[in-house]
Amino acid sequence: MDYACPHCKRPVRADAAGLRCPACGKTYPIADGIPDFLGEDLARSADPELRRMRFIDRMARIYETPLWYPIVLKLFGGLRSPTPADLIRIAAADVRGVEGRVLDVACGPGTFGRRVASPLLAVFGIDVSMGMLRQGAAYAAQEGVSERFARARVEALPFEDAVFDAVLCCGSLHLFTDTLVALREIARVMKPHAVLSTFTFGAGRGGLLRFRRMREWYRRNHGLHVFDLSELEADLSLAGLSDFRPRLDGSILTFSARKGAAGEIYRSGACS
Ligand SMILES: [Zn+2]
């Protein structure tokens, strides 16, 4: 499968400069084999969501070590939070039996995508951090895993409509400025009945995030969105995603949802 222009969603073609969109004329460079559909420096971005990510490149090397996820999960989610291995098992269970293509949204170094890749399931990872993507490509090469990485943001995915059989969004939904915009773009690239598997933060009973004032402070100062279930289910529904199956462990929320058939999405759009 080829990438598509994130602006006009038409397939792009390789040329000497990288990938070019024949429809709108935009060109996207390729660095170290990784197409860059974002094309901006995070530190200089006018978008606060991207600017908040400006240090993320430097974290690529520690991201899969005990210095990151185990600490973050326990601190924010509480002592009963799932471990990173638990979260990988949950995501793998959500996509078990799925064949075709899976999109790993905000994939980091492919922490989740690399673990579900198989000869029957091709993984495409996107992230805004070139440092994370390079690290992911290095891990994948070492492990003999095939995952294709591209630099892009969730709000403008470089894929045509309805091309993925599953989507992973693990550890990032709480970072997106507008959850509904992100979910709508994710749903756009999902085939009917495709599954979305997510882990994020929920307003639960563990860790720092059990305190309402702490949740408000993180939202205000760091753009961190801690979901309550009814609000999230409403956004999923508006995006055309149903069969919401949430689970809260401490303040760590894992859930799956499915894209409705085309007719169901049309009806939900007509009512909104
Ligand atoms: Zn285009």
Short mmCIF file of C-alpha atoms and ligand atoms in Angstrom, two decimals:
data_model
loop_
_atom_site.label_atom_id
_atom_site.label_comp_id
_atom_site.label_asym_id
_atom_site.label_seq_id
_atom_site.Cartn_x
_atom_site.Cartn_y
_atom_site.Cartn_z
CA MET A 1 0.00 0.00 0.00
CA ASP A 2 1.22 3.47 -0.84
CA TYR A 3 0.98 6.50 1.37
CA ALA A 4 -1.50 9.25 0.58
CA CYS A 5 -1.17 13.01 0.77
CA PRO A 6 -2.25 14.07 4.29
CA HIS A 7 -3.90 17.18 2.82
CA CYS A 8 -5.93 15.90 -0.09
CA LYS A 9 -5.77 12.13 0.71
CA ARG A 10 -4.78 11.16 -2.86
CA PRO A 11 -1.96 8.61 -3.33
CA VAL A 12 1.53 10.12 -3.49
CA ARG A 13 4.26 9.05 -5.92
CA ALA A 14 7.99 8.71 -5.38
CA ASP A 15 10.22 11.14 -7.29
CA ALA A 16 13.73 12.53 -6.86
CA ALA A 17 12.67 14.90 -4.05
CA GLY A 18 10.78 12.28 -2.04
CA LEU A 19 7.05 11.69 -2.27
CA ARG A 20 4.96 14.00 -4.42
CA CYS A 21 1.22 14.46 -4.53
CA PRO A 22 0.14 14.69 -8.18
CA ALA A 23 -3.20 16.20 -7.14
CA CYS A 24 -2.14 19.15 -4.99
CA GLY A 25 1.57 19.33 -5.88
CA LYS A 26 2.90 19.08 -2.32
CA THR A 27 6.22 17.26 -1.86
CA TYR A 28 7.26 15.29 1.21
CA PRO A 29 10.93 14.48 1.82
CA ILE A 30 12.23 11.08 2.93
CA ALA A 31 14.97 10.98 5.58
CA ASP A 32 16.70 7.68 6.41
CA GLY A 33 13.90 5.84 4.66
CA ILE A 34 11.20 7.61 6.73
CA PRO A 35 8.76 9.85 4.82
CA ASP A 36 8.14 13.18 6.55
CA PHE A 37 4.54 14.32 6.06
CA LEU A 38 4.79 16.87 8.88
CA GLY A 39 7.71 18.93 7.65
CA GLU A 40 8.08 21.21 10.63
CA ASP A 41 10.38 21.69 13.57
CA LEU A 42 8.42 20.81 16.72
CA ALA A 43 10.14 23.51 18.81
CA ARG A 44 9.12 26.20 16.30
CA SER A 45 5.63 24.98 15.57
CA ALA A 46 2.76 27.43 15.97
CA ASP A 47 0.69 24.50 17.26
CA PRO A 48 0.90 24.03 21.05
CA GLU A 49 0.25 20.27 20.71
CA LEU A 50 3.37 19.89 18.57
CA ARG A 51 5.41 22.34 20.65
CA ARG A 52 4.73 20.28 23.79
CA MET A 53 6.37 17.33 22.00
CA ARG A 54 9.64 19.21 21.35
CA PHE A 55 11.67 17.18 23.88
CA ILE A 56 10.29 13.82 22.82
CA ASP A 57 13.10 13.07 20.33
CA ARG A 58 15.56 12.90 23.22
CA MET A 59 13.47 10.33 25.05
CA ALA A 60 13.60 7.76 22.27
CA ARG A 61 16.42 5.79 23.90
CA ILE A 62 14.80 5.47 27.33
CA TYR A 63 11.21 5.02 26.13
CA GLU A 64 11.26 1.22 26.26
CA THR A 65 13.44 0.97 29.38
CA PRO A 66 12.31 0.81 33.04
CA LEU A 67 12.99 4.56 33.21
CA TRP A 68 9.82 5.49 31.36
CA TYR A 69 6.56 3.51 31.16
CA PRO A 70 6.78 1.60 34.47
CA ILE A 71 7.32 4.89 36.32
CA VAL A 72 4.71 6.89 34.40
CA LEU A 73 2.06 4.19 34.80
CA LYS A 74 2.51 3.80 38.56
CA LEU A 75 2.90 7.52 39.25
CA PHE A 76 -0.11 8.70 37.26
CA GLY A 77 -2.24 5.57 37.27
CA GLY A 78 -1.51 4.12 40.71
CA LEU A 79 -0.01 0.94 42.07
CA ARG A 80 -2.64 -1.27 40.44
CA SER A 81 -1.85 0.03 36.96
CA PRO A 82 -1.10 -2.52 34.28
CA THR A 83 2.57 -3.06 33.49
CA PRO A 84 3.89 -2.29 29.99
CA ALA A 85 3.82 -6.05 29.30
CA ASP A 86 0.15 -6.17 30.40
CA LEU A 87 -0.71 -3.29 28.05
CA ILE A 88 1.03 -5.01 25.13
CA ARG A 89 -0.92 -8.22 25.89
CA ILE A 90 -4.22 -6.27 25.95
CA ALA A 91 -3.49 -4.59 22.60
CA ALA A 92 -2.38 -7.90 21.09
CA ALA A 93 -5.61 -9.55 22.31
CA ASP A 94 -7.70 -6.76 20.73
CA VAL A 95 -6.13 -7.38 17.31
CA ARG A 96 -5.83 -11.16 17.62
CA GLY A 97 -7.09 -12.85 14.47
CA VAL A 98 -7.02 -9.63 12.46
CA GLU A 99 -5.27 -9.95 9.11
CA GLY A 100 -4.30 -7.21 6.73
CA ARG A 101 -3.01 -3.83 7.94
CA VAL A 102 -2.78 -2.19 11.33
CA LEU A 103 -2.01 1.47 11.93
CA ASP A 104 -0.01 2.31 15.06
CA VAL A 105 -0.96 5.94 15.84
CA ALA A 106 1.67 8.00 17.68
CA CYS A 107 3.75 4.83 17.62
CA GLY A 108 6.88 6.13 19.37
CA PRO A 109 9.58 3.54 18.60
CA GLY A 110 6.88 1.02 17.60
CA THR A 111 6.46 -0.17 21.19
CA PHE A 112 3.06 -1.74 20.47
CA GLY A 113 3.10 -2.09 16.69
CA ARG A 114 6.31 -4.14 16.60
CA ARG A 115 4.76 -6.60 19.03
CA VAL A 116 1.69 -7.29 16.89
CA ALA A 117 3.41 -7.38 13.49
CA SER A 118 3.21 -10.73 11.72
CA PRO A 119 3.39 -12.07 8.18
CA LEU A 120 -0.41 -11.68 8.12
CA LEU A 121 -0.55 -8.23 9.72
CA ALA A 122 1.45 -5.38 8.19
CA VAL A 123 2.14 -2.52 10.61
CA PHE A 124 2.31 1.17 9.68
CA GLY A 125 3.54 3.45 12.46
CA ILE A 126 3.17 7.23 12.47
CA ASP A 127 4.56 9.70 14.99
CA VAL A 128 5.53 13.37 15.08
CA SER A 129 9.00 12.58 16.48
CA MET A 130 11.70 11.70 13.97
CA GLY A 131 13.90 10.56 16.90
CA MET A 132 11.28 8.01 17.97
CA LEU A 133 10.72 6.84 14.40
CA ARG A 134 14.46 6.34 13.79
CA GLN A 135 14.70 4.38 17.05
CA GLY A 136 11.70 2.29 15.99
CA ALA A 137 13.24 1.55 12.60
CA ALA A 138 16.47 0.48 14.35
CA TYR A 139 14.62 -1.83 16.78
CA ALA A 140 12.55 -3.31 13.97
CA ALA A 141 15.69 -4.02 11.92
CA GLN A 142 17.41 -5.68 14.92
CA GLU A 143 14.35 -7.80 15.63
CA GLY A 144 13.62 -8.69 12.01
CA VAL A 145 10.16 -7.14 12.37
CA SER A 146 8.63 -5.34 9.42
CA GLU A 147 6.97 -2.08 10.43
CA ARG A 148 6.86 0.91 8.11
CA PHE A 149 7.38 4.24 9.84
CA ALA A 150 6.35 7.72 8.68
CA ARG A 151 6.34 11.13 10.33
CA ALA A 152 2.79 12.44 10.50
CA ARG A 153 0.22 13.62 12.99
CA VAL A 154 -3.03 11.98 13.92
CA GLU A 155 -5.10 14.92 12.68
CA ALA A 156 -3.73 14.51 9.12
CA LEU A 157 -3.01 10.84 8.47
CA PRO A 158 -1.16 10.05 5.22
CA PHE A 159 -3.54 7.31 4.11
CA GLU A 160 -6.59 6.92 1.90
CA ASP A 161 -10.01 6.20 3.43
CA ALA A 162 -10.87 2.77 4.86
CA VAL A 163 -7.53 1.00 4.40
CA PHE A 164 -6.83 -0.39 7.91
CA ASP A 165 -8.20 -3.54 9.52
CA ALA A 166 -7.15 -2.37 12.99
CA VAL A 167 -5.70 0.71 14.69
CA LEU A 168 -3.59 0.92 17.84
CA CYS A 169 -3.50 4.19 19.75
CA CYS A 170 -1.50 3.32 22.85
CA GLY A 171 -0.35 6.01 25.25
CA SER A 172 -1.27 9.09 23.25
CA LEU A 173 -5.01 9.82 23.02
CA HIS A 174 -4.70 12.06 26.12
CA LEU A 175 -2.16 14.26 24.30
CA PHE A 176 -4.29 15.29 21.32
CA THR A 177 -5.73 18.80 21.51
CA ASP A 178 -9.11 17.82 20.09
CA THR A 179 -10.04 14.22 20.81
CA LEU A 180 -12.97 14.22 18.40
CA VAL A 181 -10.87 15.52 15.49
CA ALA A 182 -8.29 12.80 16.19
CA LEU A 183 -10.91 10.04 16.48
CA ARG A 184 -12.66 11.15 13.28
CA GLU A 185 -9.40 11.00 11.36
CA ILE A 186 -8.61 7.58 12.85
CA ALA A 187 -12.11 6.34 11.93
CA ARG A 188 -11.68 7.68 8.39
CA VAL A 189 -8.79 5.33 7.67
CA MET A 190 -10.48 2.29 9.30
CA LYS A 191 -12.40 -0.25 7.26
CA PRO A 192 -15.99 -0.95 8.37
CA HIS A 193 -15.92 -3.19 11.50
CA ALA A 194 -12.18 -2.58 12.03
CA VAL A 195 -11.12 -2.46 15.68
CA LEU A 196 -9.47 0.41 17.57
CA SER A 197 -7.38 -0.61 20.59
CA THR A 198 -6.33 2.14 22.97
CA PHE A 199 -4.67 2.77 26.27
CA THR A 200 -4.85 6.21 27.83
CA PHE A 201 -5.66 7.90 31.15
CA GLY A 202 -9.10 7.77 32.74
CA ALA A 203 -10.59 9.50 35.75
CA GLY A 204 -10.09 6.49 38.01
CA ARG A 205 -8.99 5.78 41.53
CA GLY A 206 -5.24 5.44 41.34
CA GLY A 207 -2.10 7.56 41.29
CA LEU A 208 -1.86 11.31 40.91
CA LEU A 209 -4.77 11.37 38.48
CA ARG A 210 -7.31 10.28 41.11
CA PHE A 211 -7.30 13.90 42.33
CA ARG A 212 -9.59 16.18 40.35
CA ARG A 213 -7.36 19.20 40.97
CA MET A 214 -4.35 17.30 39.70
CA ARG A 215 -6.24 16.35 36.51
CA GLU A 216 -7.24 19.99 36.01
CA TRP A 217 -3.69 21.19 36.61
CA TYR A 218 -2.25 18.75 34.04
CA ARG A 219 -4.92 19.72 31.54
CA ARG A 220 -4.23 23.43 31.98
CA ASN A 221 -0.44 23.25 32.07
CA HIS A 222 0.42 20.24 29.94
CA GLY A 223 -2.64 19.71 27.74
CA LEU A 224 -3.11 16.26 29.31
CA HIS A 225 -6.65 15.01 28.84
CA VAL A 226 -7.89 12.54 31.46
CA PHE A 227 -11.09 10.96 30.16
CA ASP A 228 -14.29 10.14 31.84
CA LEU A 229 -16.05 7.27 30.20
CA SER A 230 -19.29 8.98 29.18
CA GLU A 231 -17.44 11.87 27.52
CA LEU A 232 -15.20 9.46 25.64
CA GLU A 233 -18.07 7.24 24.54
CA ALA A 234 -19.85 10.33 23.15
CA ASP A 235 -16.78 11.33 21.13
CA LEU A 236 -16.32 7.78 19.84
CA SER A 237 -19.93 7.68 18.77
CA LEU A 238 -19.66 11.02 16.93
CA ALA A 239 -16.60 9.63 15.14
CA GLY A 240 -18.58 6.57 13.98
CA LEU A 241 -17.03 4.16 16.50
CA SER A 242 -19.22 1.90 18.61
CA ASP A 243 -19.03 -1.30 20.69
CA PHE A 244 -17.06 0.65 23.32
CA ARG A 245 -15.41 -1.75 25.78
CA PRO A 246 -13.59 0.17 28.50
CA ARG A 247 -11.61 -1.07 31.47
CA LEU A 248 -10.15 1.10 34.22
CA ASP A 249 -7.25 -0.17 36.32
CA GLY A 250 -6.39 2.60 38.75
CA SER A 251 -6.37 5.63 36.43
CA ILE A 252 -5.19 3.68 33.37
CA LEU A 253 -7.97 3.26 30.83
CA THR A 254 -7.80 0.57 28.18
CA PHE A 255 -10.61 0.19 25.65
CA SER A 256 -11.54 -1.16 22.29
CA ALA A 257 -14.18 0.13 19.87
CA ARG A 258 -15.26 -0.75 16.36
CA LYS A 259 -16.05 1.25 13.30
CA GLY A 260 -19.68 0.91 12.29
CA ALA A 261 -20.68 -0.12 8.79
CA ALA A 262 -20.99 2.75 6.28
CA GLY A 263 -24.74 3.09 6.81
CA GLU A 264 -24.36 3.34 10.57
CA ILE A 265 -21.82 6.15 10.22
CA TYR A 266 -24.10 7.98 7.85
CA ARG A 267 -26.93 7.80 10.39
CA SER A 268 -24.76 8.99 13.27
CA GLY A 269 -23.56 11.89 11.09
CA ALA A 270 -27.12 12.81 10.15
CA CYS A 271 -28.14 13.04 13.81
CA SER A 272 -25.27 15.23 14.98
ZN ZN B 1 -2.26 16.36 -2.09
#
